[in-house]
Coordinates of C-alpha atoms and ligand atoms in Angstrom, one line a residue:
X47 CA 76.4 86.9 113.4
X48 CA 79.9 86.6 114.2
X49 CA 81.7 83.4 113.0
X50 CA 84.0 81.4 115.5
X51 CA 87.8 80.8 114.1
X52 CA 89.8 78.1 115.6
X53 CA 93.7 79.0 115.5
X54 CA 95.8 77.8 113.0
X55 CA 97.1 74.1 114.0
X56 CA 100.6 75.1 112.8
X57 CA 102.4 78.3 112.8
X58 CA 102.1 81.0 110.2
X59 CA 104.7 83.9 109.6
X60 CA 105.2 86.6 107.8
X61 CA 107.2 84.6 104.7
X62 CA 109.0 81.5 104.1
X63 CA 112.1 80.9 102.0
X64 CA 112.5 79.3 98.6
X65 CA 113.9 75.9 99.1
X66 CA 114.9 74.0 96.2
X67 CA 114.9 70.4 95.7
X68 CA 117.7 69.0 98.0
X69 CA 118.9 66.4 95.5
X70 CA 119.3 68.7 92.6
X71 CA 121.7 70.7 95.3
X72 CA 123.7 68.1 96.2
X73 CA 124.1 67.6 92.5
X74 CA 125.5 70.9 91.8
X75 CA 127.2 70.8 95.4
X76 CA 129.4 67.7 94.2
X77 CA 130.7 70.4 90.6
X78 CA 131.8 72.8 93.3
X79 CA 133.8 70.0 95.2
X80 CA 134.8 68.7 91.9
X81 CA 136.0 72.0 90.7
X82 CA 138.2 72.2 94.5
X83 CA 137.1 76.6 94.2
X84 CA 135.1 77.3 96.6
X85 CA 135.2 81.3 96.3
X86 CA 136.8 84.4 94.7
X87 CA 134.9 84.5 91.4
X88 CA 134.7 80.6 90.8
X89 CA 132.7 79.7 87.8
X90 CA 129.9 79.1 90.0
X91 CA 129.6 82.8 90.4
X92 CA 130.7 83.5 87.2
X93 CA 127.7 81.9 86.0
X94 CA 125.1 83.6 88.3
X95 CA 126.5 87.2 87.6
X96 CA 125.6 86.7 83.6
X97 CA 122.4 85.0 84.3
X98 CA 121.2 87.7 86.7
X99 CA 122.3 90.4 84.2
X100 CA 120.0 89.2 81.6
X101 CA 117.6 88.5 84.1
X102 CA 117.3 91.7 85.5
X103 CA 118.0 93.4 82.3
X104 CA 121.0 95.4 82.9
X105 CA 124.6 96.1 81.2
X106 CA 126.2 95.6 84.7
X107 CA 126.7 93.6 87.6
X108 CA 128.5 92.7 90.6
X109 CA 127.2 90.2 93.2
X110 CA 128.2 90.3 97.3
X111 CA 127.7 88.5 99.9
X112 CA 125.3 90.2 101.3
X113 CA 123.0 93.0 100.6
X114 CA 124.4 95.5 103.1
X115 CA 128.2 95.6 102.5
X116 CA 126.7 95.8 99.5
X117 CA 125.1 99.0 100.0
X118 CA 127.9 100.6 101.7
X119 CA 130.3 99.6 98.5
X120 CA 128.2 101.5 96.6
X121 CA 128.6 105.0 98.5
X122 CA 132.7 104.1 98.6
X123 CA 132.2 103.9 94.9
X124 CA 130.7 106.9 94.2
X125 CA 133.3 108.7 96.6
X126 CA 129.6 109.5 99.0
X127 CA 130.3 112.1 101.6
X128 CA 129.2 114.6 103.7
X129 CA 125.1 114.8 104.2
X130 CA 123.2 111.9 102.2
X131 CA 119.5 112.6 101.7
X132 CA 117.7 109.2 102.7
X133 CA 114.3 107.5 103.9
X134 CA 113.4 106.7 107.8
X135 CA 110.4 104.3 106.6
X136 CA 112.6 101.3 105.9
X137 CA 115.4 98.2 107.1
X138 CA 117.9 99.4 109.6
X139 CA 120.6 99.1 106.9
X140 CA 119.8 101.9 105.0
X141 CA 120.8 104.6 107.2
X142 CA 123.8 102.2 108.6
X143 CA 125.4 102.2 105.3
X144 CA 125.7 106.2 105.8
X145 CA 126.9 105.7 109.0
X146 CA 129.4 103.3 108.4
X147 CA 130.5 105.2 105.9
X148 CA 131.1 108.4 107.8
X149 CA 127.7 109.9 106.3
X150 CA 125.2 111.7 107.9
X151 CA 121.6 110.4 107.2
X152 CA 119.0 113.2 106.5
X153 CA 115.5 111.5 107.1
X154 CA 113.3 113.1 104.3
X155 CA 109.5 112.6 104.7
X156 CA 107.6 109.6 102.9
X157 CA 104.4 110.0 100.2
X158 CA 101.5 109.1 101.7
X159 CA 100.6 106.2 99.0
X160 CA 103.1 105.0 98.2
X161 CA 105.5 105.3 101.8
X162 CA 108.3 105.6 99.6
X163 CA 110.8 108.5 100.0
X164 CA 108.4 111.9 99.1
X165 CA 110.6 113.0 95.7
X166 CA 108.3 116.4 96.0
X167 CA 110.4 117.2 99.8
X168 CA 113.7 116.2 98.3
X169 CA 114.6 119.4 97.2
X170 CA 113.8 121.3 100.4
X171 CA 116.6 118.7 102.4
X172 CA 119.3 119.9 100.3
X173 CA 122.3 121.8 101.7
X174 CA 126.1 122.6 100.4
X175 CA 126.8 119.0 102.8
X176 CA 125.0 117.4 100.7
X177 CA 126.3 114.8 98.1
X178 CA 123.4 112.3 97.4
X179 CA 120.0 110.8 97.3
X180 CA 119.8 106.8 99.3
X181 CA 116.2 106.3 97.9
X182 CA 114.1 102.8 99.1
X183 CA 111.5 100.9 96.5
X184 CA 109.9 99.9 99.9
X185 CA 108.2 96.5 99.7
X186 CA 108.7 96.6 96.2
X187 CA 106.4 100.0 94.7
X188 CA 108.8 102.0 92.3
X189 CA 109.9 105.3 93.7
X190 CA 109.1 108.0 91.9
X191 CA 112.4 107.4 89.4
X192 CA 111.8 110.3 87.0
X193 CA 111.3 113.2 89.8
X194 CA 114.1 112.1 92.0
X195 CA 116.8 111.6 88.6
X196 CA 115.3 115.4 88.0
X197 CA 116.5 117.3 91.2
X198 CA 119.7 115.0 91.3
X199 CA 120.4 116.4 88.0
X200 CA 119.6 119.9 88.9
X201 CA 122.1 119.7 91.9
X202 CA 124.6 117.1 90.9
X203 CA 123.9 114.7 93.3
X204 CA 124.4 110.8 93.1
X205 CA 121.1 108.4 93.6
X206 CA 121.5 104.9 94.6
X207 CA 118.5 102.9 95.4
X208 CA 118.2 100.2 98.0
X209 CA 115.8 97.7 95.4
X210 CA 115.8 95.0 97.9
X211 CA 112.3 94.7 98.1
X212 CA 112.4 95.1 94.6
X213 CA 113.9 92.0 92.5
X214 CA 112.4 91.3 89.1
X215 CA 110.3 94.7 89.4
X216 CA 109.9 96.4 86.2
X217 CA 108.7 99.7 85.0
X218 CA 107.4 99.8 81.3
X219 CA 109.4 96.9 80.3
X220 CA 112.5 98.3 82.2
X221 CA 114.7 96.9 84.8
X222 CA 114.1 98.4 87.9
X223 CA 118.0 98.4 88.4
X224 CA 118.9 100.8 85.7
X225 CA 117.3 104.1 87.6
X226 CA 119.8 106.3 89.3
X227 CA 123.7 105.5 89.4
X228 CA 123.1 102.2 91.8
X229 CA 121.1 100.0 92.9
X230 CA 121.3 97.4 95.4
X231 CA 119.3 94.4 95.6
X232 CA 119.4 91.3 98.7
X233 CA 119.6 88.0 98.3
X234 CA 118.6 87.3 102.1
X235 CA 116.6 84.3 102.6
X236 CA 113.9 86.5 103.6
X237 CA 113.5 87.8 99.7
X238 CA 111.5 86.8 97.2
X239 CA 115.0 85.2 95.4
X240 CA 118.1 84.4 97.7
X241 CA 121.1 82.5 98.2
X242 CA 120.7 82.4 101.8
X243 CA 123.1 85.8 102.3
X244 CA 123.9 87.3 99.6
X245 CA 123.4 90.7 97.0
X246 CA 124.1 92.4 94.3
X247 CA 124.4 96.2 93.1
X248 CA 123.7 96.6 89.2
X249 CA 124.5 100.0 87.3
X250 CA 125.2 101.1 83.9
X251 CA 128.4 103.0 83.7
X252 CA 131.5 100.3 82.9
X253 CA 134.2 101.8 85.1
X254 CA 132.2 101.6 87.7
X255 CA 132.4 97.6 87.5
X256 CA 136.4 97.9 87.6
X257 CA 135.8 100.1 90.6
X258 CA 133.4 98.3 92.3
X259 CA 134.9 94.4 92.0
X260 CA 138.2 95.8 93.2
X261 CA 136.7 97.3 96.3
X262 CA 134.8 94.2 97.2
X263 CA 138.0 92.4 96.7
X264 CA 140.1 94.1 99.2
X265 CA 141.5 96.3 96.2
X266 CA 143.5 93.8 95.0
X267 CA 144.4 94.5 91.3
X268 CA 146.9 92.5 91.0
X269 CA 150.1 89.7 92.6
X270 CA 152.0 93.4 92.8
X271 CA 149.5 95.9 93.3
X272 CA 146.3 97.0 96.2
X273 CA 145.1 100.2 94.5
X274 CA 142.1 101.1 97.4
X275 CA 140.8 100.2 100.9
X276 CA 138.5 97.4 99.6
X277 CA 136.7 95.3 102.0
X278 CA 135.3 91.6 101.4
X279 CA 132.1 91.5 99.8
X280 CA 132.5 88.4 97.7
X281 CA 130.4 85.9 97.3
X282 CA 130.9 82.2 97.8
X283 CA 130.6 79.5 95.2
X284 CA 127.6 77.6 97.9
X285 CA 125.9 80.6 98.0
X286 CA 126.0 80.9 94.1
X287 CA 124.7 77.5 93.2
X288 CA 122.2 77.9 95.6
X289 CA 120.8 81.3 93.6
X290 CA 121.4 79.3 90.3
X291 CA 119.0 76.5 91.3
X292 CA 116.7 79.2 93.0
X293 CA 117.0 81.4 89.6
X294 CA 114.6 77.9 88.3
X295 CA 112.1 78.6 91.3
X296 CA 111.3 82.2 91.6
X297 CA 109.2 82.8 88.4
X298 CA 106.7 80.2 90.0
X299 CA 107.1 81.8 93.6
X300 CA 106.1 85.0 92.1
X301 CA 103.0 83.7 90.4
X302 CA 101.6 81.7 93.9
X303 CA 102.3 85.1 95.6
X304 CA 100.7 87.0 92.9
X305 CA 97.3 84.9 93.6
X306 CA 97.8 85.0 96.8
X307 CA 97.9 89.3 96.8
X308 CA 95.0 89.1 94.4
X309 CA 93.3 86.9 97.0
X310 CA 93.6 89.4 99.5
X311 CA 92.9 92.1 97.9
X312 CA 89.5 90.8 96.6
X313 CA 88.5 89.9 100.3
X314 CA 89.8 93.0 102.2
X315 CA 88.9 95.6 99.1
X316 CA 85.4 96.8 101.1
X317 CA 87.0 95.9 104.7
X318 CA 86.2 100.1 106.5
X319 CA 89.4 100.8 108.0
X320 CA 91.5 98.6 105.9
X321 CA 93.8 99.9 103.0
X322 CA 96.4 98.8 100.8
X323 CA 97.7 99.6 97.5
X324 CA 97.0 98.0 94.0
X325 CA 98.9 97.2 91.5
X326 CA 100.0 99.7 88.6
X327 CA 99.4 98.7 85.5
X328 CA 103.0 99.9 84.3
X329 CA 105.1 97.9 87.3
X330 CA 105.5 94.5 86.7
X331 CA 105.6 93.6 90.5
X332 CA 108.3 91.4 93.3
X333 CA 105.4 90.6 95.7
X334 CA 107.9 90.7 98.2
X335 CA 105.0 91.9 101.1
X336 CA 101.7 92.5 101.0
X337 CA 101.0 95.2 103.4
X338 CA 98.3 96.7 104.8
X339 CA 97.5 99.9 106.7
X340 CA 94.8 99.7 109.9
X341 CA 92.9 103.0 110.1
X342 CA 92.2 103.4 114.0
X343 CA 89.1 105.5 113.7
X344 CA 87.2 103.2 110.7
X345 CA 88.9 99.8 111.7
X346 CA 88.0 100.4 115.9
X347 CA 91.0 98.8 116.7
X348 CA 94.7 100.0 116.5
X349 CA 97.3 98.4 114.2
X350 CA 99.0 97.2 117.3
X351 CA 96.0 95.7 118.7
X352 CA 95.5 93.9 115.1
X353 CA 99.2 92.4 115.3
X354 CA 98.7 90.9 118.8
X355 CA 94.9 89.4 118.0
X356 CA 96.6 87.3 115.6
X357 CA 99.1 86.0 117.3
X358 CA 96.2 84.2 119.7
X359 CA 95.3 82.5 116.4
X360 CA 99.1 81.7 115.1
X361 CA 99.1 84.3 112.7
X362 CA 102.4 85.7 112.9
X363 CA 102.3 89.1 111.4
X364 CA 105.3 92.1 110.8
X365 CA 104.7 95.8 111.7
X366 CA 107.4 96.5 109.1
X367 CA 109.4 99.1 109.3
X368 CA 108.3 100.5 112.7
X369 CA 110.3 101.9 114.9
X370 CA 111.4 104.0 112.5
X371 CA 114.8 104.4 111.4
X372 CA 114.8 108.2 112.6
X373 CA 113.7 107.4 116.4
X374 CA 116.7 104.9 116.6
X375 CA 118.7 106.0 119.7
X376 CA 121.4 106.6 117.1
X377 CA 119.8 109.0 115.2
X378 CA 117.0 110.6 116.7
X379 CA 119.3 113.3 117.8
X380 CA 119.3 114.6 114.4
X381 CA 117.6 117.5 112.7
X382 CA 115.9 116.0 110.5
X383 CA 114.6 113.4 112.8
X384 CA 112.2 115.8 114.4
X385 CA 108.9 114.4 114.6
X386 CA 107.9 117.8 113.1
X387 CA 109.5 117.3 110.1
X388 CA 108.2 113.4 109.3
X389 CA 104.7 113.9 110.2
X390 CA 103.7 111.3 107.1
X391 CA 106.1 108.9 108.3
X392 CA 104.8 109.1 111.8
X393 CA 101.3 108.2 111.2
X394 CA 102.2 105.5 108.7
X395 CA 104.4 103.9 110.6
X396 CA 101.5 103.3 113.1
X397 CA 99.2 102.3 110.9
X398 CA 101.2 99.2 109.0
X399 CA 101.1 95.6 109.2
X400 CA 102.7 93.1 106.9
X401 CA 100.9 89.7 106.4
X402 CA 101.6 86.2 105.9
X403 CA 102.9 85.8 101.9
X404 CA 104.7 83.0 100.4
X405 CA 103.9 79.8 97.6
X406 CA 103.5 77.5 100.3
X407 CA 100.2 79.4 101.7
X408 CA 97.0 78.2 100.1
X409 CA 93.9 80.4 98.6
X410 CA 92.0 79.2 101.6
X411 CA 95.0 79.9 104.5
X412 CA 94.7 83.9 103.0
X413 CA 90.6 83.6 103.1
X414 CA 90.7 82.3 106.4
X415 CA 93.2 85.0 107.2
X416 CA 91.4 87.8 106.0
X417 CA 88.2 86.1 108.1
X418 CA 89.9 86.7 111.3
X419 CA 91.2 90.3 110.7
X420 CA 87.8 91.0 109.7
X421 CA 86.1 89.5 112.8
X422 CA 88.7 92.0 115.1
X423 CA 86.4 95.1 113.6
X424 CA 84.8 96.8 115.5
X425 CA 81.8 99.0 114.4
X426 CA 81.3 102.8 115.1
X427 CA 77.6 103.5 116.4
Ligands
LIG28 C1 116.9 93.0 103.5 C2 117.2 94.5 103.4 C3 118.5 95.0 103.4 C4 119.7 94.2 103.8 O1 120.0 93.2 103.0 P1 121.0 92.0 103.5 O2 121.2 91.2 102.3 O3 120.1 91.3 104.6 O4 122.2 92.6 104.1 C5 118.6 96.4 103.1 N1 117.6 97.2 102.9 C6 116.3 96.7 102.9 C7 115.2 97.6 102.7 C8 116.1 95.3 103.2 O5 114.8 94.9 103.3

């Protein structure tokens, strides 16, 4: 008996931003017109910086307008050159960063689990170019921290992680920002807590905070003196207030999205064909996504069949991250971009489908979801 599903009445997409009260931001907007500083380390964002530290329990950090010049600070400040071992299974600013900074991407294959960057393959992508490890904690799982800090040790190489799936993820208690030399994490309005654009990269050694505000400051040490080629990565006092109200509305995002995971899981956990991971019991998690993987043969239909069913009932899905990063035009010339050498990534990236999460969704909206991809099976004789 197959049951009939009427299309959702409104749209549904893949996420929805935080968006905080608008009175208590025009309250906060009328101190920043007050104050007459509007950007260049106001008090505004003097205020977020300390309150994310403690948040995200680490000695140091520095925030940015956005999550990718971000990034590429990061590899200016660690002097990054020459061959950087990285991840194709992820955002298209990953690799850019290398690029933009004159770095060669090596595309490393993923783990099969967790789709993260494969610490095991690491070593075998290292040459004399090489001068780092660009690691992803994709849609939030922990990369495998200890392994990777291990064969960076063993050849002197620099990590940083791109965290921005990863905000407010910890491991045993621990800040997910205090692995490897960097981290970066996005404020975009697309993650879990933003201030419309905006980042941040935390770390742990103190010079590295001297180094790093100068270089998103245009190098600018003082009325006499530009010490580096810094760029502008500051961020403005607007976008601060907005993360300092959002900082009182994230906790309780998290939790709705945590039901909502739990939700799915519960109604998808016997689903032939369907699979997605739990969560580990040492990672308190960012439910940034909640992704699933189709399995052609089980399911009967294809991922991309999947993706376009649900669009006929205004279910907006992502196939997040396909293409991959290593079959962009602009790198798929590359060595390390040979199909041969990513055959994980190649069958994952076929097989992955983000779906609808954010607080606003109701227990019933994911129910009703999980319905209709169930109804799109199609049983093997
Ligand atoms: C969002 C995102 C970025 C880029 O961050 P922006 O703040 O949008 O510049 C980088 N990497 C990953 C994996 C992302 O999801």
């Amino acid at each position: 008996m197959i049951k009939e599903h009427k299309p959702f009445a409104q749209p549904i997409y893949v996420t929805r931003p935080i968006l905080p009260n608008l009175e208590e931001l025009t309250e906060k907007l009328k101190e920043v017109w007050e104050s007459k500083w509007l950007t260049n380390n106001g008090p505004q964002h003097q205020l977020l910086e300390e309150k994310l530290r403690q948040l995200l329990k680490v000695p140091y950090l520095s925030l940015f307008n956005n999550g990718t010049i971000a990034l590429i600070t990061a590899c200016q400040s660690l002097r990054l050159s020459g061959d950087v071992i990285t991840t194709p299974f992820t955002f298209p600013a990953t690799p850019h960063v290398l690029s933009w900074n004159n770095i060669k991407p090596i595309f490393c294959d993923i783990d099969p689990n967790t789709m993260n960057i494969d610490a095991n393959k690491i070593e075998s992508m290292i040459t004399p170019q090489t001068t780092g490890i660009l690691a992803v904690h994709v849609f939030g799982t922990p990369c495998d921290v200890i392994k990777i800090q291990e064969v960076a040790d063993r050849y002197g190489l620099k990590i940083i992680y791109d965290a921005a799936h990863a905000f407010g993820v910890e491991i045993r208690g621990e800040g997910i920002g205090n692995f490897g030399d960097i981290s970066m994490m996005s404020f975009h309005a697309t993650k879990l807590f933003h201030t419309a654009e905006g980042g941040a990269l935390t770390f742990q050694d103190k010079n590295l905070k001297l180094r790093i505000d100068l270089l998103k400051n245009f190098g600018i040490k003082n009325e006499d003196e530009v010490v580096m080629p810094g760029i502008n990565g500051k961020m403005n006092e607007l976008q601060a207030i907005l993360g300092l109200i959002n900082l009182n509305y994230f906790e309780q995002e998290r939790e709705k999205r945590k039901l909502l995971t739990e939700t799915y899981r519960q109604c998808l956990r016997d689903v032939e064909g369907v699979s997605f991971l739990d969560d580990s019991p040492e990672v308190k998690s960012s439910y940034q996504y909640f992704v699933i993987r189709i399995h052609e043969k089980a399911f009967g239909r294809s991922r991309n069949e999947v993706y376009s069913e649900f669009k006929r009932y205004n279910i907006f899905t992502r196939k997040y991250f396909y293409p991959l990063c290593s079959d962009y035009t602009c790198y798929r010339h590359l060595p390390s971009s040979s199909p041969t050498n990513l055959p994980v990534a190649q069958e994952v990236v076929q097989q992955v489908l983000s779906l609808p999460l954010y607080g606003e969704l109701s227990v019933s909206d994911v129910e009703k979801i999980c319905d209709i991809l169930k109804s799109f099976r199609r049983k093997s004789h």
